[in-house]
Amino acid sequence: MNHHNLLEHYVKKILAAPVYELAVRTPLQPAPALSQSLGNQILLKREDLQPTFSFKIRGAYNKLVNLSAAQKARGVITASAGNHAQGVALAARELNIEATIVMPSTTPALKVTGVRSRGAEALLQGESFPVALAHALQLAEQTGKTFVSPFDDPDVIAGQGTVAMEILRQHQGPLDAIFVPVGGGGLIAGIAAYVKYLRPEVRIIGVESEHSACLYAALKADERVVLPTVGTFADGVAVAQIGAHCFEVCRVTVDEVLTVTNDELCCAIKNIYDDTRSITEPSGALAVAGIKKYVASTGVVGQTLVAIDSGANINFDSLRHVAERAGLNEVCV
Ligand SMILES: *Cc1c(COP(=O)(O)O)cnc(C)c1O
């Protein structure tokens, strides 16, 4: 498929994605203090306000709703310790599909409860995510249940792309760039496909944790690479390899990828709090941290820059660490 056809294929899937049976249209909200201090208009796409507190229900619901009747009857299986697990559990309950979520045995009780309370079966298996994933794939093979990838699936990508459809409808004036957090690449692939098809002048900038910069590495090598180690402070994006479907889109649409440090994330969580009185998880603050870096390095002024505020699932206890790191950062206090 050439670029144009590839993007058009996704735009059609995005327009047809019935995510609003479960997801909500989230606000695109000005961030006055950040805008003032950065000299640009900063808008936050508040995906932390979704049911389950992240955008992941968009992709999960679109994947599940598009299964055949036979697949729905057999049930679905996935591996996740985080936001994708909640999304699949909620979407499955809504559609009356049996869901099994394999979680590493180290998963905090809070998240296991989150899955079970939504009616899904949580299996604790393996001491790390790759072991849990291998188990889930094996179970899918044995049971005939459909495996639901957190990012590397065209239906999941299209579900996440509905975020971009909303942004372009909510903001019809000049728009210079959209900053998107990147884990396995489902969110940025969906957003980039939609935006580059309709408004190719809008820059799409990926933002990764420096401890899981798998899109940056893949674009540089011009092929998908597996990172030898992955840091988990930003657990929502702790992925070692960009998805294959995601990379197919990203390599022809993403203008730039920035990486940020954990301390920059802690500071960005504070910046978002100051403007919204809402707490974001570390992955959810990536885009704002990326905007700050972009403005500092390019010196742009007067632009309109959108940050996807992608999630809010942080353990209350972790806030102590976040506040402490932000407090040690001179520009953040
Ligand atoms: C999953 C997730 C991401 C990254 O999305 P990908 O589609 O894996 O790139 C970013 N932020 C949060 C809060 C997430 O849960």
XYZ file of C-alpha atoms and ligand atoms in Angstrom:
348
model
C 0.000 0.000 0.000
C 1.323 3.493 -0.763
C 1.260 6.143 1.998
C -1.914 7.799 0.841
C -3.861 4.537 0.712
C -2.491 3.413 4.065
C -3.594 6.631 5.765
C -6.965 6.610 4.011
C -7.534 3.036 5.175
C -7.032 4.165 8.791
C -9.098 7.348 8.409
C -12.056 5.253 7.252
C -11.632 2.855 10.182
C -11.372 5.783 12.617
C -14.528 7.447 11.286
C -16.388 4.133 11.620
C -15.125 3.288 15.141
C -18.149 3.177 17.503
C -16.108 4.037 20.593
C -18.706 6.389 22.100
C -20.780 3.489 23.296
C -18.167 3.423 26.061
C -15.587 6.217 25.738
C -16.378 9.904 26.246
C -15.405 12.931 24.135
C -12.801 14.483 26.404
C -12.179 18.239 26.685
C -9.364 19.994 24.807
C -8.523 22.377 27.573
C -6.267 25.477 27.690
C -3.383 25.371 30.184
C -3.037 29.058 31.107
C 0.007 28.927 33.377
C 2.003 26.684 31.027
C 0.959 28.833 28.051
C 2.098 31.968 29.862
C 5.451 30.571 30.919
C 6.200 28.991 27.525
C 4.948 31.884 25.340
C 2.788 29.521 23.252
C -0.837 28.424 23.496
C -0.806 25.001 25.185
C -3.931 22.829 24.985
C -4.370 19.593 26.964
C -6.408 16.706 25.529
C -7.795 15.282 28.755
C -7.726 11.513 28.167
C -7.167 11.100 31.894
C -10.904 11.801 32.206
C -11.995 8.612 30.385
C -13.751 5.839 32.315
C -10.730 3.717 33.490
C -8.703 6.973 33.448
C -6.847 6.449 30.143
C -7.541 6.416 26.391
C -6.996 2.627 26.231
C -10.739 1.869 26.270
C -11.042 3.440 22.815
C -8.829 0.830 21.170
C -9.989 -2.055 23.335
C -13.650 -1.351 22.622
C -13.094 -0.936 18.876
C -11.190 -4.230 18.743
C -13.812 -6.184 20.685
C -16.833 -4.731 18.913
C -15.340 -5.697 15.521
C -14.890 -9.396 16.419
C -17.128 -11.931 14.677
C -20.009 -13.481 16.628
C -18.012 -16.729 16.899
C -14.947 -14.918 18.231
C -17.068 -13.011 20.728
C -18.578 -16.286 21.947
C -15.118 -17.837 22.497
C -13.879 -14.868 24.525
C -10.715 -12.776 24.540
C -7.380 -12.916 26.302
C -4.681 -10.342 26.873
C -1.617 -9.688 28.978
C -1.228 -6.403 30.787
C -0.541 -5.030 34.212
C -1.974 -1.650 33.489
C -4.343 0.523 31.557
C -4.956 -1.892 28.693
C -6.159 -4.513 31.205
C -8.781 -2.125 32.587
C -9.842 -1.152 29.070
C -10.289 -4.735 27.896
C -12.128 -5.692 31.103
C -14.586 -2.818 30.795
C -15.147 -3.244 27.043
C -15.680 -6.990 27.478
C -18.249 -6.467 30.209
C -20.084 -3.916 28.070
C -20.211 -6.374 25.135
C -20.877 -9.497 27.224
C -17.614 -11.134 26.179
C -15.607 -13.315 28.554
C -12.177 -11.782 29.183
C -9.050 -13.320 30.682
C -6.223 -10.983 31.643
C -2.818 -12.479 32.404
C -0.932 -10.247 34.821
C 2.616 -10.642 36.147
C 2.559 -11.997 39.712
C 4.215 -8.738 40.834
C 1.146 -6.675 39.817
C -0.078 -4.465 42.695
C -3.250 -5.803 44.353
C -5.015 -2.552 43.463
C -4.781 -3.286 39.729
C -5.757 -6.955 40.099
C -8.844 -5.789 41.984
C -9.502 -3.222 39.245
C -9.704 -6.010 36.657
C -11.710 -8.468 38.796
C -14.202 -5.795 39.869
C -14.996 -5.245 36.177
C -15.920 -8.896 35.834
C -12.807 -10.149 34.031
C -10.724 -13.120 35.089
C -7.256 -12.088 36.298
C -4.573 -14.807 36.105
C -1.364 -14.041 37.967
C 1.405 -15.698 36.009
C 5.126 -15.064 35.541
C 7.492 -12.733 37.346
C 7.635 -10.161 34.536
C 5.563 -8.831 31.656
C 7.238 -10.862 28.866
C 6.561 -14.096 30.789
C 2.914 -13.131 31.323
C 2.641 -12.267 27.625
C 4.087 -15.609 26.526
C 1.579 -17.353 28.774
C -1.321 -15.347 27.344
C -0.304 -16.168 23.758
C -0.036 -19.845 24.638
C -3.465 -19.797 26.292
C -4.954 -18.081 23.246
C -3.562 -20.864 21.074
C -4.905 -23.615 23.351
C -8.357 -22.171 23.995
C -9.229 -20.454 20.714
C -9.777 -17.171 22.546
C -8.756 -14.071 20.576
C -5.579 -12.351 21.762
C -6.035 -8.562 22.082
C -2.802 -6.623 21.622
C -2.420 -3.401 23.622
C -1.188 -1.542 20.522
C -0.168 -3.671 17.536
C -3.530 -4.178 15.852
C -5.275 -2.057 13.177
C -8.572 -2.004 15.115
C -6.805 -0.884 18.292
C -4.885 1.803 16.360
C -8.125 3.039 14.767
C -9.840 3.222 18.161
C -6.993 5.347 19.546
C -7.142 7.509 16.392
C -10.557 8.826 17.448
C -8.596 11.122 19.794
C -7.316 12.999 16.706
C -10.779 13.191 15.147
C -11.964 14.995 18.288
C -8.971 17.352 18.400
C -9.457 18.543 14.807
C -13.162 19.126 15.453
C -12.572 20.854 18.793
C -9.855 23.181 17.483
C -10.469 24.492 13.996
C -7.994 27.395 14.038
C -4.267 27.231 13.372
C -2.611 24.225 14.958
C 1.156 23.824 14.837
C 1.913 20.504 16.513
C 0.447 17.613 18.485
C 2.689 15.945 21.068
C 1.887 12.272 21.692
C 3.262 9.886 24.348
C 4.669 6.703 22.821
C 4.809 3.191 24.297
C 4.134 0.519 21.672
C 2.920 3.180 19.249
C -0.807 2.510 18.899
C -1.870 5.971 20.044
C 0.574 7.915 17.889
C -0.090 5.749 14.816
C -3.853 6.379 15.038
C -3.435 10.103 15.667
C -0.774 10.561 12.974
C -2.717 8.663 10.306
C -5.795 10.838 10.816
C -4.004 14.179 11.128
C -1.545 13.688 8.249
C -4.372 12.678 5.916
C -6.472 15.775 6.696
C -4.064 18.443 7.969
C -0.568 17.410 6.806
C 0.911 20.739 7.916
C 0.310 19.878 11.591
C 3.497 18.438 13.062
C 3.225 15.098 14.885
C 5.848 14.804 17.586
C 6.300 11.601 19.584
C 7.547 11.802 23.158
C 9.215 8.830 24.838
C 10.787 8.103 28.175
C 14.557 7.924 27.730
C 14.255 4.476 29.360
C 11.915 3.062 26.691
C 12.652 5.033 23.504
C 11.767 2.241 21.074
C 10.252 4.451 18.344
C 13.281 6.726 18.336
C 15.552 3.685 18.000
C 13.436 2.184 15.209
C 13.280 5.392 13.156
C 17.036 5.810 13.500
C 17.776 2.215 12.450
C 14.968 2.274 9.855
C 13.717 -0.997 11.328
C 12.060 -2.178 14.532
C 14.689 -2.857 17.167
C 14.334 -4.538 20.571
C 15.704 -2.419 23.415
C 17.998 -4.464 25.695
C 16.507 -2.950 28.873
C 13.414 -0.911 29.677
C 12.805 1.363 32.677
C 9.378 1.216 34.281
C 8.882 4.548 36.082
C 6.579 5.527 33.199
C 4.952 2.077 33.294
C 2.287 2.892 30.683
C 4.970 3.222 27.998
C 7.475 0.600 29.193
C 7.673 -1.282 25.875
C 10.849 -2.717 24.320
C 9.771 -2.783 20.669
C 7.465 -0.572 18.608
C 4.516 -2.456 17.105
C 4.800 -3.593 13.479
C 1.492 -2.048 12.345
C 2.325 1.059 14.358
C 5.759 1.430 12.767
C 4.325 1.079 9.279
C 2.338 4.275 9.927
C 4.882 6.119 12.093
C 7.757 5.859 9.624
C 5.792 7.902 7.064
C 3.961 10.307 9.398
C 5.923 11.165 12.548
C 7.946 14.384 12.139
C 10.147 14.073 15.217
C 10.632 12.051 18.410
C 11.828 13.608 21.673
C 12.949 11.786 24.809
C 12.570 13.029 28.379
C 13.957 12.039 31.785
C 12.036 10.806 34.827
C 12.712 14.098 36.630
C 11.276 16.021 33.676
C 8.153 13.838 33.985
C 7.810 14.619 37.696
C 8.045 18.335 36.907
C 5.459 17.994 34.115
C 3.059 16.215 36.509
C 3.338 19.281 38.730
C 2.815 21.680 35.793
C -0.362 19.821 34.804
C -1.546 19.849 38.405
C -0.991 23.609 38.646
C -3.151 24.221 35.555
C -5.882 21.621 36.093
C -5.760 20.499 39.755
C -5.585 16.964 38.335
C -2.904 14.346 38.879
C -1.436 12.520 35.881
C 0.527 9.291 35.840
C 4.151 9.560 34.582
C 3.248 8.341 31.055
C 0.372 10.805 31.002
C 2.768 13.725 31.492
C 5.172 12.776 28.668
C 3.645 15.118 26.094
C 3.806 18.173 28.342
C 7.436 17.374 29.199
C 8.074 17.073 25.455
C 6.472 20.467 24.708
C 8.697 22.142 27.294
C 11.780 20.589 25.709
C 10.627 21.520 22.196
C 9.967 25.161 23.076
C 13.314 25.439 24.884
C 15.289 23.967 21.982
C 13.487 25.617 19.028
C 12.576 28.961 20.638
C 9.130 28.968 18.969
C 6.630 31.588 20.226
C 2.949 32.202 19.581
C 2.276 28.682 18.343
C -0.643 26.422 19.263
C 0.653 23.158 20.687
C -1.508 20.238 21.852
C -0.375 17.701 24.490
C -2.191 14.400 24.928
C -2.668 13.973 28.692
C -3.019 10.215 28.337
C -3.746 8.775 31.772
C -4.096 9.160 35.517
C -3.472 5.690 36.947
C -0.843 6.331 39.560
C -0.617 4.717 42.982
C -1.305 7.300 45.647
C 1.916 6.323 47.428
C 4.017 7.226 44.372
C 3.004 10.872 44.687
C 5.490 11.312 47.514
C 8.351 10.467 45.144
C 6.949 12.622 42.320
C 6.544 15.653 44.605
C 10.023 15.184 46.035
C 11.703 15.003 42.603
C 9.718 17.996 41.327
C 10.700 19.917 44.466
C 14.398 19.345 43.801
C 14.085 20.793 40.281
C 14.759 24.543 40.430
C 12.613 25.458 37.433
C 9.720 23.415 38.786
C 9.215 24.960 42.229
C -0.662 2.829 26.761
C -0.358 4.204 27.229
C 0.474 5.079 26.481
C 1.166 4.673 25.202
O 0.299 4.196 24.206
P 0.848 3.235 23.045
O -0.306 3.022 22.167
O 1.341 1.978 23.707
O 1.988 3.974 22.394
C 0.652 6.376 26.961
N 0.100 6.788 28.117
C -0.673 5.983 28.860
C -1.255 6.519 30.127
C -0.933 4.675 28.444
O -1.704 3.869 29.201
